[in-house]
Coordinates of C-alpha atoms in Angstrom, one line a residue:
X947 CA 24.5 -15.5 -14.4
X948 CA 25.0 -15.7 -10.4
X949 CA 22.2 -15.7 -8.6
X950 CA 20.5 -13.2 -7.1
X951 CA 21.7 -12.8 -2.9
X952 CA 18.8 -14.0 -0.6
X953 CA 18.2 -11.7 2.6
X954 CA 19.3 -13.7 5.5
X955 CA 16.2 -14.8 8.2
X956 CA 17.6 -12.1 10.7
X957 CA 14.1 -11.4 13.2
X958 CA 14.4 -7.8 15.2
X959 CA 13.3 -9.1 18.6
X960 CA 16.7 -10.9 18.4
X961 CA 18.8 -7.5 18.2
X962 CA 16.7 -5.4 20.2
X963 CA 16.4 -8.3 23.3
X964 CA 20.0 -7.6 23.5
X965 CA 20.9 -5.4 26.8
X966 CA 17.0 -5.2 27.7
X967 CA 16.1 -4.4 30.8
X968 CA 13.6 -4.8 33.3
X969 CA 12.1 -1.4 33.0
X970 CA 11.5 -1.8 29.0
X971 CA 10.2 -5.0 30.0
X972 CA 7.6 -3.4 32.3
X973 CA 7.2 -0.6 29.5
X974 CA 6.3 -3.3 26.9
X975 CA 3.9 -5.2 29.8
X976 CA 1.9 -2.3 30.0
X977 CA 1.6 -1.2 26.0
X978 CA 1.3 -4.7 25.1
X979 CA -1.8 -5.2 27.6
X980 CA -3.4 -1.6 26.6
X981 CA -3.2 -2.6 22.5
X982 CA -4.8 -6.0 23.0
X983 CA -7.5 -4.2 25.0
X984 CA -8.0 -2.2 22.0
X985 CA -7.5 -5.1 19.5
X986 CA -10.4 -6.8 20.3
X987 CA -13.6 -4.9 19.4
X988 CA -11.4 -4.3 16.4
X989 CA -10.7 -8.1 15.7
X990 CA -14.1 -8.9 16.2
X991 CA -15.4 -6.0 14.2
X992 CA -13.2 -6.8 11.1
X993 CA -14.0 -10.3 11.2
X994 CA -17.8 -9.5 11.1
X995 CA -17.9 -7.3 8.6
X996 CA -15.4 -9.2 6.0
X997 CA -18.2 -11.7 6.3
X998 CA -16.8 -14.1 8.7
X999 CA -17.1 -15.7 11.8
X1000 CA -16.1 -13.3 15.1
X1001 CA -13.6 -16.1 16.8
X1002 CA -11.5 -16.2 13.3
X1003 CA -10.7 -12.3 14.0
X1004 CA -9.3 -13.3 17.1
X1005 CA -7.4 -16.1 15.9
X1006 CA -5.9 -14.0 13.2
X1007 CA -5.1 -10.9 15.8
X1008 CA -3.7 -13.7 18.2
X1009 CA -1.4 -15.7 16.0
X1010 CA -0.5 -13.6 13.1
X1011 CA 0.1 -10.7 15.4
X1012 CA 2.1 -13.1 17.9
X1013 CA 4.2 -14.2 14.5
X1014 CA 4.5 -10.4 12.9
X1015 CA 5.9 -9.8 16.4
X1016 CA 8.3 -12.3 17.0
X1017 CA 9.6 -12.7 13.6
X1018 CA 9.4 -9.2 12.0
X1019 CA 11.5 -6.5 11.1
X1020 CA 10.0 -3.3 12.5
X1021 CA 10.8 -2.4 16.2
X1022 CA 6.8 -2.2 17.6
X1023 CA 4.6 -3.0 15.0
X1024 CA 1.5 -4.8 16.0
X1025 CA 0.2 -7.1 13.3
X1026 CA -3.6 -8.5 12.6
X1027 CA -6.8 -7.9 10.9
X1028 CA -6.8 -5.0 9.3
X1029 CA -9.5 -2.4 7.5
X1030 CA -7.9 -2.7 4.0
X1031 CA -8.6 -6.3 3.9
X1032 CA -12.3 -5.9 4.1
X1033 CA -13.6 -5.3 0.9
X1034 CA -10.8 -7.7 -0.6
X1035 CA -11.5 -10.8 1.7
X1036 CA -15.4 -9.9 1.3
X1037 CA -15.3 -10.0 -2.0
X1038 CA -13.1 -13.4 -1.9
X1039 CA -15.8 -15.1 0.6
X1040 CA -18.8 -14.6 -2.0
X1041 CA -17.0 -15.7 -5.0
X1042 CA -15.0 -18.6 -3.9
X1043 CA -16.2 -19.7 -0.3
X1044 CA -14.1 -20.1 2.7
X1045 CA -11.6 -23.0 2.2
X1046 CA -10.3 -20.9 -1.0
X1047 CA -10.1 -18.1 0.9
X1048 CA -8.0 -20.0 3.2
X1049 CA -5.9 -21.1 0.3
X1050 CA -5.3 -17.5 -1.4
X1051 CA -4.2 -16.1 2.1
X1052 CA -1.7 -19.0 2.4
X1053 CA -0.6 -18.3 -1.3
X1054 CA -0.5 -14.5 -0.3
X1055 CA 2.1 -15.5 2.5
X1056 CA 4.2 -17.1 0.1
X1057 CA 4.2 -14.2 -2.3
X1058 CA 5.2 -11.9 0.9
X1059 CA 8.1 -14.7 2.1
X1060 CA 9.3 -14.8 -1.5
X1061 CA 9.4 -11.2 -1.7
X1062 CA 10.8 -10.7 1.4
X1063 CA 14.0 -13.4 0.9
X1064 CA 14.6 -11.7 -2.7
X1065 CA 14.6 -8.0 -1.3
X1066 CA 12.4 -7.0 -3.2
X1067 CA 10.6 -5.1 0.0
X1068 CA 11.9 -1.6 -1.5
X1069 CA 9.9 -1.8 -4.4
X1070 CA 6.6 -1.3 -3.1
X1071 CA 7.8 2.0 -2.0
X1072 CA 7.5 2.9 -5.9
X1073 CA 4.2 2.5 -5.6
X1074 CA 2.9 6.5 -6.4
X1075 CA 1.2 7.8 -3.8
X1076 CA -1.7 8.8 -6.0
X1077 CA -2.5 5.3 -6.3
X1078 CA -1.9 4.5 -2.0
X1079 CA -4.3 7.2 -1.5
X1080 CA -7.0 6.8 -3.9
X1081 CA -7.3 3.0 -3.3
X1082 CA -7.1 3.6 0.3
X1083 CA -10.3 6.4 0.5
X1084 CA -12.2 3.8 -1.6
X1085 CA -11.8 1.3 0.4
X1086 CA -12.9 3.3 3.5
X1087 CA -16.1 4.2 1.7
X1088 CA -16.3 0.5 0.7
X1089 CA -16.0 -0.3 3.7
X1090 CA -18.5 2.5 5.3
X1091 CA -21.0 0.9 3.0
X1092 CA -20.9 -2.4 3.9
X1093 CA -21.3 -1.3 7.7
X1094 CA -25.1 0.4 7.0
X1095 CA -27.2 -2.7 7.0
X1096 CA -25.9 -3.3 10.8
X1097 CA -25.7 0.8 11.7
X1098 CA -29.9 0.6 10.2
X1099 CA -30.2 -2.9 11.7
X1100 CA -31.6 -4.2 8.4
X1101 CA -32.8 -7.5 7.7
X1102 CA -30.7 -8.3 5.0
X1103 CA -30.4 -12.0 4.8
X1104 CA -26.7 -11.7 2.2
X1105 CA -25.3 -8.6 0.9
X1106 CA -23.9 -8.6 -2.3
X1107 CA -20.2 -8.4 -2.9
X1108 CA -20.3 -5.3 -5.4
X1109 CA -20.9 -1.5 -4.9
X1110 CA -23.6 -1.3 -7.0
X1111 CA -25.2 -4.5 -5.6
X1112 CA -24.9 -2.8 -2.1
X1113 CA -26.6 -0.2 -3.0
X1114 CA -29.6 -2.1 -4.5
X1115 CA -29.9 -4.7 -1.3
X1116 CA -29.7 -1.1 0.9
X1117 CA -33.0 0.7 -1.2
X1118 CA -35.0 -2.5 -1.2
X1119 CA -34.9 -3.7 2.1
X1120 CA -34.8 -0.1 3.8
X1121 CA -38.3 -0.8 4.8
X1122 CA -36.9 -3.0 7.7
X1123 CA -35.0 -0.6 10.0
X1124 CA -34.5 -0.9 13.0
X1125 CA -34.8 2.7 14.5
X1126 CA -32.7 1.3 17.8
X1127 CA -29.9 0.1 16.1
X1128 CA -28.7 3.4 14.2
X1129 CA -29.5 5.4 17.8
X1130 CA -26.4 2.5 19.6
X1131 CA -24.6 2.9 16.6
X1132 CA -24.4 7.0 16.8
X1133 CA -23.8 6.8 20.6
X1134 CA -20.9 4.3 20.1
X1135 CA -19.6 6.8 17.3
X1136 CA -20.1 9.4 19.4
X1137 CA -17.8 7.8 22.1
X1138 CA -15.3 7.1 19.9
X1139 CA -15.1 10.1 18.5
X1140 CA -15.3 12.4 21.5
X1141 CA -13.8 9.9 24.4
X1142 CA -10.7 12.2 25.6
X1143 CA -7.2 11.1 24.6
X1144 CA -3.8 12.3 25.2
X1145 CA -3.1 13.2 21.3
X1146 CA -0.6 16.0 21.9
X1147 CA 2.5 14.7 24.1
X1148 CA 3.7 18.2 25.3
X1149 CA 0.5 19.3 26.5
X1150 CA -1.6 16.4 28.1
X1151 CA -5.0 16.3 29.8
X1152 CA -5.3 17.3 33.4
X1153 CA -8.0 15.9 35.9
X1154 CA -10.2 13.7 35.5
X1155 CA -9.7 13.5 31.5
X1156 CA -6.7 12.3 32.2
X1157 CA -8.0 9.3 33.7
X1158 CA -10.2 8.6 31.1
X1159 CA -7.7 8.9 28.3
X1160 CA -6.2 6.0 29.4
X1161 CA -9.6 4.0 28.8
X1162 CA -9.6 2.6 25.0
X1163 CA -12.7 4.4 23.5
X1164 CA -13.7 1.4 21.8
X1165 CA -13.5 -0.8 24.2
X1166 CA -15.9 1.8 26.7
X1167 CA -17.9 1.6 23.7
X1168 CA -18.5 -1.5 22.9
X1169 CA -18.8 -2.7 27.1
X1170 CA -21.5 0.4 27.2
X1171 CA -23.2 -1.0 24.2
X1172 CA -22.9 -4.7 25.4
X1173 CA -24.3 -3.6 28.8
X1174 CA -27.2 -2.0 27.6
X1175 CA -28.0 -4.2 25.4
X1176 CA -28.6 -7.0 28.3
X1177 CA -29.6 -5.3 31.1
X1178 CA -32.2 -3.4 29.0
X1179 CA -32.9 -6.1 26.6
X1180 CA -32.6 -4.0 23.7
X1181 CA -34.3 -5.3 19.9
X1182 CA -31.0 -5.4 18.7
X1183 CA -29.1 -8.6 16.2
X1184 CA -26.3 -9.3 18.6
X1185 CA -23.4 -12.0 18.4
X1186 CA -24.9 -14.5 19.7
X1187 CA -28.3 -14.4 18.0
X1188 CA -26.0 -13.9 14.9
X1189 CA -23.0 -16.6 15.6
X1190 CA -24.3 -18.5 18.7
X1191 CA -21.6 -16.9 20.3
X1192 CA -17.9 -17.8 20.8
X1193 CA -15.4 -20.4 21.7
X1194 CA -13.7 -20.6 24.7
X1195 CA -10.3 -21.8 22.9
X1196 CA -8.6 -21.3 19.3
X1197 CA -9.9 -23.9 17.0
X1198 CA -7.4 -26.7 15.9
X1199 CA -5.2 -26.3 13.6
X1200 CA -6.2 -27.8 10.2
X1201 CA -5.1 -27.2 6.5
X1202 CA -8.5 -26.2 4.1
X1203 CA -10.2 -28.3 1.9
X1204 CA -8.4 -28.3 -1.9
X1205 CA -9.3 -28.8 -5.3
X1206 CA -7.4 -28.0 -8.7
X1207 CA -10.5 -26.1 -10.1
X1208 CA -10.8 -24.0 -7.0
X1209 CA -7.2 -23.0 -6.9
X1210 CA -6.8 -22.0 -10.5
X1211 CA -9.2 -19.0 -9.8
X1212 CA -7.5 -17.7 -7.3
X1213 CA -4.3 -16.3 -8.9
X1214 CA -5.4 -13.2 -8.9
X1215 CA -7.0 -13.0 -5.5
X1216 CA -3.5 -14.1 -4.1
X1217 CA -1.9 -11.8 -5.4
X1218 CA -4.5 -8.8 -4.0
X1219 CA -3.6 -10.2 -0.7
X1220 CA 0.0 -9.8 -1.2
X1221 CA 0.5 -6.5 -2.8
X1222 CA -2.2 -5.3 -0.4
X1223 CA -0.4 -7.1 2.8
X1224 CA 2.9 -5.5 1.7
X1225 CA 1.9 -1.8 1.2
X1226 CA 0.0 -2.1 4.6
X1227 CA 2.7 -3.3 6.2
X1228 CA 5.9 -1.9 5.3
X1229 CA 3.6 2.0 5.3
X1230 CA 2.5 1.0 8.9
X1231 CA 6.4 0.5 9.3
X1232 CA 7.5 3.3 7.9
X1233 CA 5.2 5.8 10.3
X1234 CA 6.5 3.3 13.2
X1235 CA 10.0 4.6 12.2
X1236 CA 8.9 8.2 12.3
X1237 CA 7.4 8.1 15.8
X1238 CA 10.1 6.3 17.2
X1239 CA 13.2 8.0 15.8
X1240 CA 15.3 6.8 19.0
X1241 CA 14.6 2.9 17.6
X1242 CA 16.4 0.8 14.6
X1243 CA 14.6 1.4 11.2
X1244 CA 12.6 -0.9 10.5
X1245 CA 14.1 -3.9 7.7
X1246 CA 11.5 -4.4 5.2
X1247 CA 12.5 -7.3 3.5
X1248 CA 12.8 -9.3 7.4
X1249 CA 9.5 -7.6 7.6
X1250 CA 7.7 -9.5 4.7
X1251 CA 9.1 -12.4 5.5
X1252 CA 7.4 -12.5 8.9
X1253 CA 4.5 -11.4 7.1
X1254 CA 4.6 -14.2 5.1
X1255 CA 4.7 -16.5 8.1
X1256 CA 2.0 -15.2 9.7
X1257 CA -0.2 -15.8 6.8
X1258 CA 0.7 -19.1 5.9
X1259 CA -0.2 -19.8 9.8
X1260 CA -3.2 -17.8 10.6
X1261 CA -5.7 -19.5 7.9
X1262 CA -4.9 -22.8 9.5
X1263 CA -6.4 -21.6 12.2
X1264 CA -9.3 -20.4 10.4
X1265 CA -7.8 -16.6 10.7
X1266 CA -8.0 -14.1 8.0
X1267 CA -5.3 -12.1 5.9
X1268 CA -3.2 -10.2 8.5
X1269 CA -0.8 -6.8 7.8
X1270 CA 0.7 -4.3 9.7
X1271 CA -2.0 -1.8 11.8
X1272 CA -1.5 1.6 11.9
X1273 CA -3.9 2.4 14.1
X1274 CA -3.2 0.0 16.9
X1275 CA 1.0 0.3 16.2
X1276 CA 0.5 4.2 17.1
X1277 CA -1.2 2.9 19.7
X1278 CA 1.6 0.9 20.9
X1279 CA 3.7 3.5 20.3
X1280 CA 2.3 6.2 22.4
X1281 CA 1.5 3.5 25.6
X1282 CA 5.2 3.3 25.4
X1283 CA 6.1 0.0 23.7
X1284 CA 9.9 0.1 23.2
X1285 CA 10.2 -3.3 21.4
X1286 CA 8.5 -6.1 19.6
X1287 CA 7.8 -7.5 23.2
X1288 CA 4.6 -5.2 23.5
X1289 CA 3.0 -7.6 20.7
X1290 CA 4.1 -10.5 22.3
X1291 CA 1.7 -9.1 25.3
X1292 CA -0.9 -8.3 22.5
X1293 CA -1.2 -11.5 21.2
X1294 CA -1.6 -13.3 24.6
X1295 CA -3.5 -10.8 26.1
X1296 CA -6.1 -11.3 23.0
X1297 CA -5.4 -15.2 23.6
X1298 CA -6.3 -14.8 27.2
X1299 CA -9.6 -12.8 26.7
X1300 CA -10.7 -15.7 24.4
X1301 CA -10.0 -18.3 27.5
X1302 CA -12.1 -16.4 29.7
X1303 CA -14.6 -13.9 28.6
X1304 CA -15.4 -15.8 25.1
X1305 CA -19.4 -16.5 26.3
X1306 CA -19.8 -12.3 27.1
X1307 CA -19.5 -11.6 23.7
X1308 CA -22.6 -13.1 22.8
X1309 CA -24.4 -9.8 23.9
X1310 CA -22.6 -7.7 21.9
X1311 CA -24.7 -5.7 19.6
X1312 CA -23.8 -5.9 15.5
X1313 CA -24.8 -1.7 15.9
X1314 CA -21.8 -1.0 17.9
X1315 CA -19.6 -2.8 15.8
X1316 CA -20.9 -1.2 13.0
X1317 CA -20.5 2.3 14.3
X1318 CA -16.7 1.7 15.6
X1319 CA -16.3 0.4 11.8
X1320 CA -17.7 3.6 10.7
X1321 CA -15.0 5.4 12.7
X1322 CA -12.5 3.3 11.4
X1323 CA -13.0 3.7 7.9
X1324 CA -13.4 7.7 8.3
X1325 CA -9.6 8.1 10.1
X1326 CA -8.3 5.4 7.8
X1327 CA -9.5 7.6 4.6
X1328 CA -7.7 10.5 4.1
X1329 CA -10.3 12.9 3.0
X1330 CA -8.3 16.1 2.8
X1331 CA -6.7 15.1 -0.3
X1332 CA -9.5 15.7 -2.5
X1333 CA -9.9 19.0 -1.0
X1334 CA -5.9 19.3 -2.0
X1335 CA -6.1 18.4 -5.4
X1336 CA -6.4 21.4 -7.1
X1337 CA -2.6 22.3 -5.9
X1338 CA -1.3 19.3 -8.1
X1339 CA -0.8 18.6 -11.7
X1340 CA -3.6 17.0 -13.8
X1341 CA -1.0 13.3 -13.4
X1342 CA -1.4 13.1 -10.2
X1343 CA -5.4 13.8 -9.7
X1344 CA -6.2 11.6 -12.6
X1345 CA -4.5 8.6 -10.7
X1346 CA -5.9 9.7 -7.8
X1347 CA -9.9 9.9 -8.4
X1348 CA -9.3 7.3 -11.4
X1349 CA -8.0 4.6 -8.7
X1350 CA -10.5 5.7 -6.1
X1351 CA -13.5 5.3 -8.4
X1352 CA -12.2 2.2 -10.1
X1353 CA -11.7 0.7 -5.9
X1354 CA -15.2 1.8 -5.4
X1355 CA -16.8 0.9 -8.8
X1356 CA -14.6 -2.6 -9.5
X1357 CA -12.0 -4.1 -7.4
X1358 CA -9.0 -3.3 -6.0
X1359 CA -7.2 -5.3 -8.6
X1360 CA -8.4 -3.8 -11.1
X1361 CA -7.8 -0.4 -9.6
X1362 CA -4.2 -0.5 -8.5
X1363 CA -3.4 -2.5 -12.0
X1364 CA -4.9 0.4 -14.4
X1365 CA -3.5 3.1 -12.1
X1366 CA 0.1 1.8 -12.3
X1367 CA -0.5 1.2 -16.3
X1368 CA -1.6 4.8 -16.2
X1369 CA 1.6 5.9 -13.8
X1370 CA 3.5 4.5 -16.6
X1371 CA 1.9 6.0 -19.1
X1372 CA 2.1 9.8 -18.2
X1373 CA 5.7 9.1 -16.8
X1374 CA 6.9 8.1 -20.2
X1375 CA 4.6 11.1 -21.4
X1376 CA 5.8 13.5 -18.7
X1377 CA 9.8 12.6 -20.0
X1378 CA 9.3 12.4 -23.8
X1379 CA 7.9 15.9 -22.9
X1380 CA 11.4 16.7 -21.4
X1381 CA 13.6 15.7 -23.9
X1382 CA 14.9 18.8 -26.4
X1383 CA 16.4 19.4 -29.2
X1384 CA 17.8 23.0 -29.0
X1385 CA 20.0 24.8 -32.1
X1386 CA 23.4 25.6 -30.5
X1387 CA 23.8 29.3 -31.8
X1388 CA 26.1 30.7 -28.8
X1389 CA 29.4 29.3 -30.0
X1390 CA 31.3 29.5 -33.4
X1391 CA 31.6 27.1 -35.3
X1392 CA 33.0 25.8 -38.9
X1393 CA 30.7 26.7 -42.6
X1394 CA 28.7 24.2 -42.8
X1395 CA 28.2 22.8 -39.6
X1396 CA 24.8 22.8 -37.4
X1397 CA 25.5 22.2 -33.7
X1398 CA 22.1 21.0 -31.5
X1399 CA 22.1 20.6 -27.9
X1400 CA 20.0 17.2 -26.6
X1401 CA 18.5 17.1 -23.0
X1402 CA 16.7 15.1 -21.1
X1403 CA 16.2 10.9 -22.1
X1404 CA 16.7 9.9 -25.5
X1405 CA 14.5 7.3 -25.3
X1406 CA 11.2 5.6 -27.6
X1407 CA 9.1 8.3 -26.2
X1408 CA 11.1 11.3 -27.6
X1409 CA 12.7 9.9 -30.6
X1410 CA 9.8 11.7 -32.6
X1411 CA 11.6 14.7 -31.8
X1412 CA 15.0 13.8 -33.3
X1413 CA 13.1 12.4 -37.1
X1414 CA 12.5 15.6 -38.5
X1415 CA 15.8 17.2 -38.3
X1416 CA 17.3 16.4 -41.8
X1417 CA 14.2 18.5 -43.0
X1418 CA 15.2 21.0 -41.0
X1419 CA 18.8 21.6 -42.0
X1420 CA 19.8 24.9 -44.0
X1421 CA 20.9 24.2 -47.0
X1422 CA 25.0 23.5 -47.6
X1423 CA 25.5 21.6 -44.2
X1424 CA 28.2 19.4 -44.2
X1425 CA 27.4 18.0 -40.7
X1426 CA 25.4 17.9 -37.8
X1427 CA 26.5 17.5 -34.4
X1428 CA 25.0 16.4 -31.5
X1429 CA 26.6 17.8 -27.9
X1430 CA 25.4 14.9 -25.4
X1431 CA 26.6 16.2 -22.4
X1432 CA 23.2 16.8 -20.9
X1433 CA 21.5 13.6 -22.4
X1434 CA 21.2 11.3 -19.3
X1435 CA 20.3 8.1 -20.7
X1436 CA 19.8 6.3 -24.0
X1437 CA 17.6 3.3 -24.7
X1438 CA 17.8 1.2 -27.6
X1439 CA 15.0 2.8 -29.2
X1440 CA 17.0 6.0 -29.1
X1441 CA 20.1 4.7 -30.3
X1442 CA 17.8 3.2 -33.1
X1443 CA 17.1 7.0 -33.9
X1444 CA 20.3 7.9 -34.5
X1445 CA 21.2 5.2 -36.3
X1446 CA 18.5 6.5 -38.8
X1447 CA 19.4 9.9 -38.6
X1448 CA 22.9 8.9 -39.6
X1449 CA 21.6 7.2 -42.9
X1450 CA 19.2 9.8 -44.0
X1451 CA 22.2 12.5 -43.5
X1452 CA 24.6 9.9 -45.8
X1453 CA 22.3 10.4 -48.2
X1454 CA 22.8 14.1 -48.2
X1455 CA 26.3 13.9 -47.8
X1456 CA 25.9 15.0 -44.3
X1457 CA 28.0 13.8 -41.3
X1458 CA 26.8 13.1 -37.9
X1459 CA 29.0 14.1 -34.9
X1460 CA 28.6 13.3 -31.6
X1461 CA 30.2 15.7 -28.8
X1462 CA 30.6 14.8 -25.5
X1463 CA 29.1 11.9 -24.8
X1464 CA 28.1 10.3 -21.2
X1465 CA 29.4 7.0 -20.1
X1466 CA 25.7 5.5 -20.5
X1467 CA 24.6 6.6 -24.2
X1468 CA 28.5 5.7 -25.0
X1469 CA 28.8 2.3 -23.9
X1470 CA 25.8 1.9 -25.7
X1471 CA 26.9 3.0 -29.2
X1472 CA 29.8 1.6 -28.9
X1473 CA 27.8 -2.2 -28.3
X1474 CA 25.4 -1.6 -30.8
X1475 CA 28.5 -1.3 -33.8
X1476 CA 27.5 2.3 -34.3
X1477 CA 30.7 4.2 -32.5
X1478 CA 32.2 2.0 -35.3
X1479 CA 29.3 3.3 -38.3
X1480 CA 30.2 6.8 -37.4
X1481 CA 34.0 6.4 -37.5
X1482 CA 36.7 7.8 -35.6
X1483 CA 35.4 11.5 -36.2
X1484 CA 32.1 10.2 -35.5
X1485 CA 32.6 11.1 -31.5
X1486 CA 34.3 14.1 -30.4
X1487 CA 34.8 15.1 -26.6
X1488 CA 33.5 18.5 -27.1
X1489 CA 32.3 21.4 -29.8
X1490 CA 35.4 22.4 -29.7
X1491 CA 37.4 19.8 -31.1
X1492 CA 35.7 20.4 -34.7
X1493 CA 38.2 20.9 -37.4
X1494 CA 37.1 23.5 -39.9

């Protein structure tokens, strides 16, 4: 058996570097430096509320998103911390402690490299969307949740990993609010929220709006915050009171700490991180490709490879799991990015933040974090499709609220694994329901032969159609035929049925004819021996061909 073919290493920046020119250069200056602006509260924020230490979201942002850059296969995606990881990496942190954290994200990035060299990027687009959706809305509120001890500035030494555990530390300690921190944690929504921004290209902002649109919300967020903070010496858990504040340079590289008995509980963790860093990624890609129709589509598989990379290199840095960003990709986008050299800029604009204005950030208040998280995890949600659901079939909301309350109520794991199992099992529902077995009544036919039409997939969830039809033959047939032309596909189950229906008709001195059959269903009776049971009557190329 050959092996399979491996997708060759083949990065995008080399292609689209060809011919480039010093106004796309400038282009890619200018998006790059606006989406690292935007990165950072972002990097920070993530980091924080995955239950980490600030500096590691910056290393991740800087040298994953430097790697997914460089190395990827979408035109202007920005890599980093992202969101979705949240909950996930939370969750990790409290059950296995940081070095095995470390170790799952590095395993994740050989799952995604792996993937990525055996092309198997195309399958996560089989993922239903049912499932995309529903995990993704739990996650948000997941992730909404967490951010309310910081958005009520409660003193809340740990909070539990679980939804229901969240919800208990919340009640209890709800006594120790700090009415200051939800009023900056509303204002920075508010900013967010309501900042003006150019959304619609053909009809921009005029003025003095305009001006302002070009100011990241979040970033005039969290500087108003930090500002008032200090000036006005606000009661408020910052940074610095939190972390001590942050380095002025990326920590030294430095593989984590390993033992066999920590590394055989994270096989499942691992592969979280991977299926979750791939469906972030390549959908992040795929809305890259529809914004920027005038670019090369994106190549998943060199896209999970550099995914791959970039988390095998980030957690020796001490960085977090890193995927593709929609937000800050559209972002890229509409700054005008026109290749991967806008993330280059990202990365070191990030990288050159940390060199200099590391010790500011020790004033920056946990309630403005929490409140750009909030905002976050609304627009990453999307909301309307419960409001939707009553348009679609009973399939598709039962995956949907099933995998949201399973993400909210479990894990993600867990989720995504009984939502596919569940895919699977109304799919092979949803075609056994398809397949017919219709009398043929329109067309003569010789005494003593019954005709029946199949449709559809003969296949081990509809052969409990085809059992019953000796039963059902009038009496004096001499044999049955089966016209094939609109069966599809056979499995083996199916030819299994026939087989049986050929033996229980011998017994009533019944024949079984098979009328034009399709190349599929036909090699496979004639490599199971039963072309040859059936005889060389046994297979006609149509009804017509009956003898009398």
């Amino acid at each position: 058996m050959p092996l399979p073919r491996l997708q060759p290493f083949r990065p995008r920046s080399l292609e689209l570097l060809a011919g480039y020119s010093r106004e796309r250069l400038l282009a890619d200056i200018g998006a790059g430096l606006t989406v690292g602006i935007v990165a950072l509260p972002l990097a920070l924020a993530f980091a924080i509320a995955s239950g980490l230490r600030p500096e590691q979201g910056l290393a991740t942002a800087i040298v994953a998103g430097f790697l997914i850059s460089v190395l990827g296969g979408s035109s202007v995606q920005i890599g980093g911390p992202a969101g979705a990881f949240i909950v996930v990496v939370y969750g990790i942190l409290q059950r296995h402690g940081l070095a095995n954290l470390l170790l799952a994200t590095m395993g994740a990035g050989v799952l995604l490299f792996a993937m990525g060299a055996l092309r198997l990027g195309v399958l996560v687009r089989y993922i239903p969307v049912a499932i995309v959706t529903g995990f993704t809305n739990g996650i948000a509120v997941l992730i909404a949740l967490a951010q309310l001890k910081d958005f009520l500035g409660l003193r809340i030494e740990k909070m539990p990993a679980d939804f229901f555990g969240q919800i208990a530390a919340l009640r209890e300690h709800i006594g120790s609010l700090n009415p200051v921190a939800p009023a900056m944690a509303a204002a920075c929504m508010a900013l967010v929220l309501f900042w003006p921004r150019n959304i619609v290209q053909d009809k921009p902002l005029a003025g003095i709006r305009r001006w302002l649109a070009l100011l990241p919300s979040t970033v005039i967020a969290l500087v108003g915050a930090t500002t008032a903070t200090a000036l006005l010496q606000l009661p408020l858990e910052t940074i610095g009171s939190r972390f001590g504040g942050i380095p002025q340079t990326l920590p030294a590289p430095a593989w984590p700490d390993m033992s066999w008995s920590g590394m055989q509980q994270l096989v499942i963790p691992t592969l979280t991180l991977a299926l979750l860093g791939a469906i972030e990624s390549l959908l992040c890609a795929r809305v890259a490709d529809k914004l920027t129709p005038e670019l090369p589509r994106h190549d998943p598989n060199q896209e999970l490879m550099a995914q791959g990379l970039a988390n095998l290199a980030a957690p020796l840095f001490g960085g977090l799991p890193a995927t593709g960003t929609i937000a800050r990709t559209v972002t890229n986008i509409r700054a005008g990015a026109t290749g991967p050299v806008a993330g280059i800029v990202h990365a070191l604009t990030l990288l050159g933040i940390l060199l200099v204005a590391a010790p500011l950030a020790v004033h920056v208040p946990l309630a403005a974090l929490a409140g750009i998280l909030l905002v976050v995890a609304w627009n990453m949600a999307e909301w309307h499709e419960f409001a939707r659901l009553r348009r679609f079939n009973l399939t598709y909301r039962t995956l949907l609220i099933g995998t949201f309350v399973l993400t909210v109520v479990t894990d993600l794991t867990v989720a995504v694994e009984v939502g596919l199992v569940t895919s699977c099992v109304f799919f092979v529902w949803r075609m056994g329901q398809l397949f017919t077995l219709k009398r043929v009544e329109d067309q003569p036919l010789p005494d003593g032969v019954a005709a029946y039409e199949l449709y559809g997939a003969l296949f081990f969830g509809a052969v409990g159609k085809l059992e019953p039809l000796p039963e059902q033959l009038p009496a004096g047939t001499r044999a049955v035929v089966l016209e094939m032309h609109r069966l599809v596909v056979m499995d083996t189950s199916g030819m299994e049925a026939l087989r049986e229906l050929h033996r229980a008709l011998l017994k009533r001195d019944t024949a079984l004819i098979l009328a034009n059959v399709n190349l599929q269903p036909l090699s496979l009776l004639q490599r199971s021996g039963l072309a040859d049971e059936l005889g060389e009557t046994g297979i006609v190329p149509s009804l017509g061909e009956l003898k009398s």
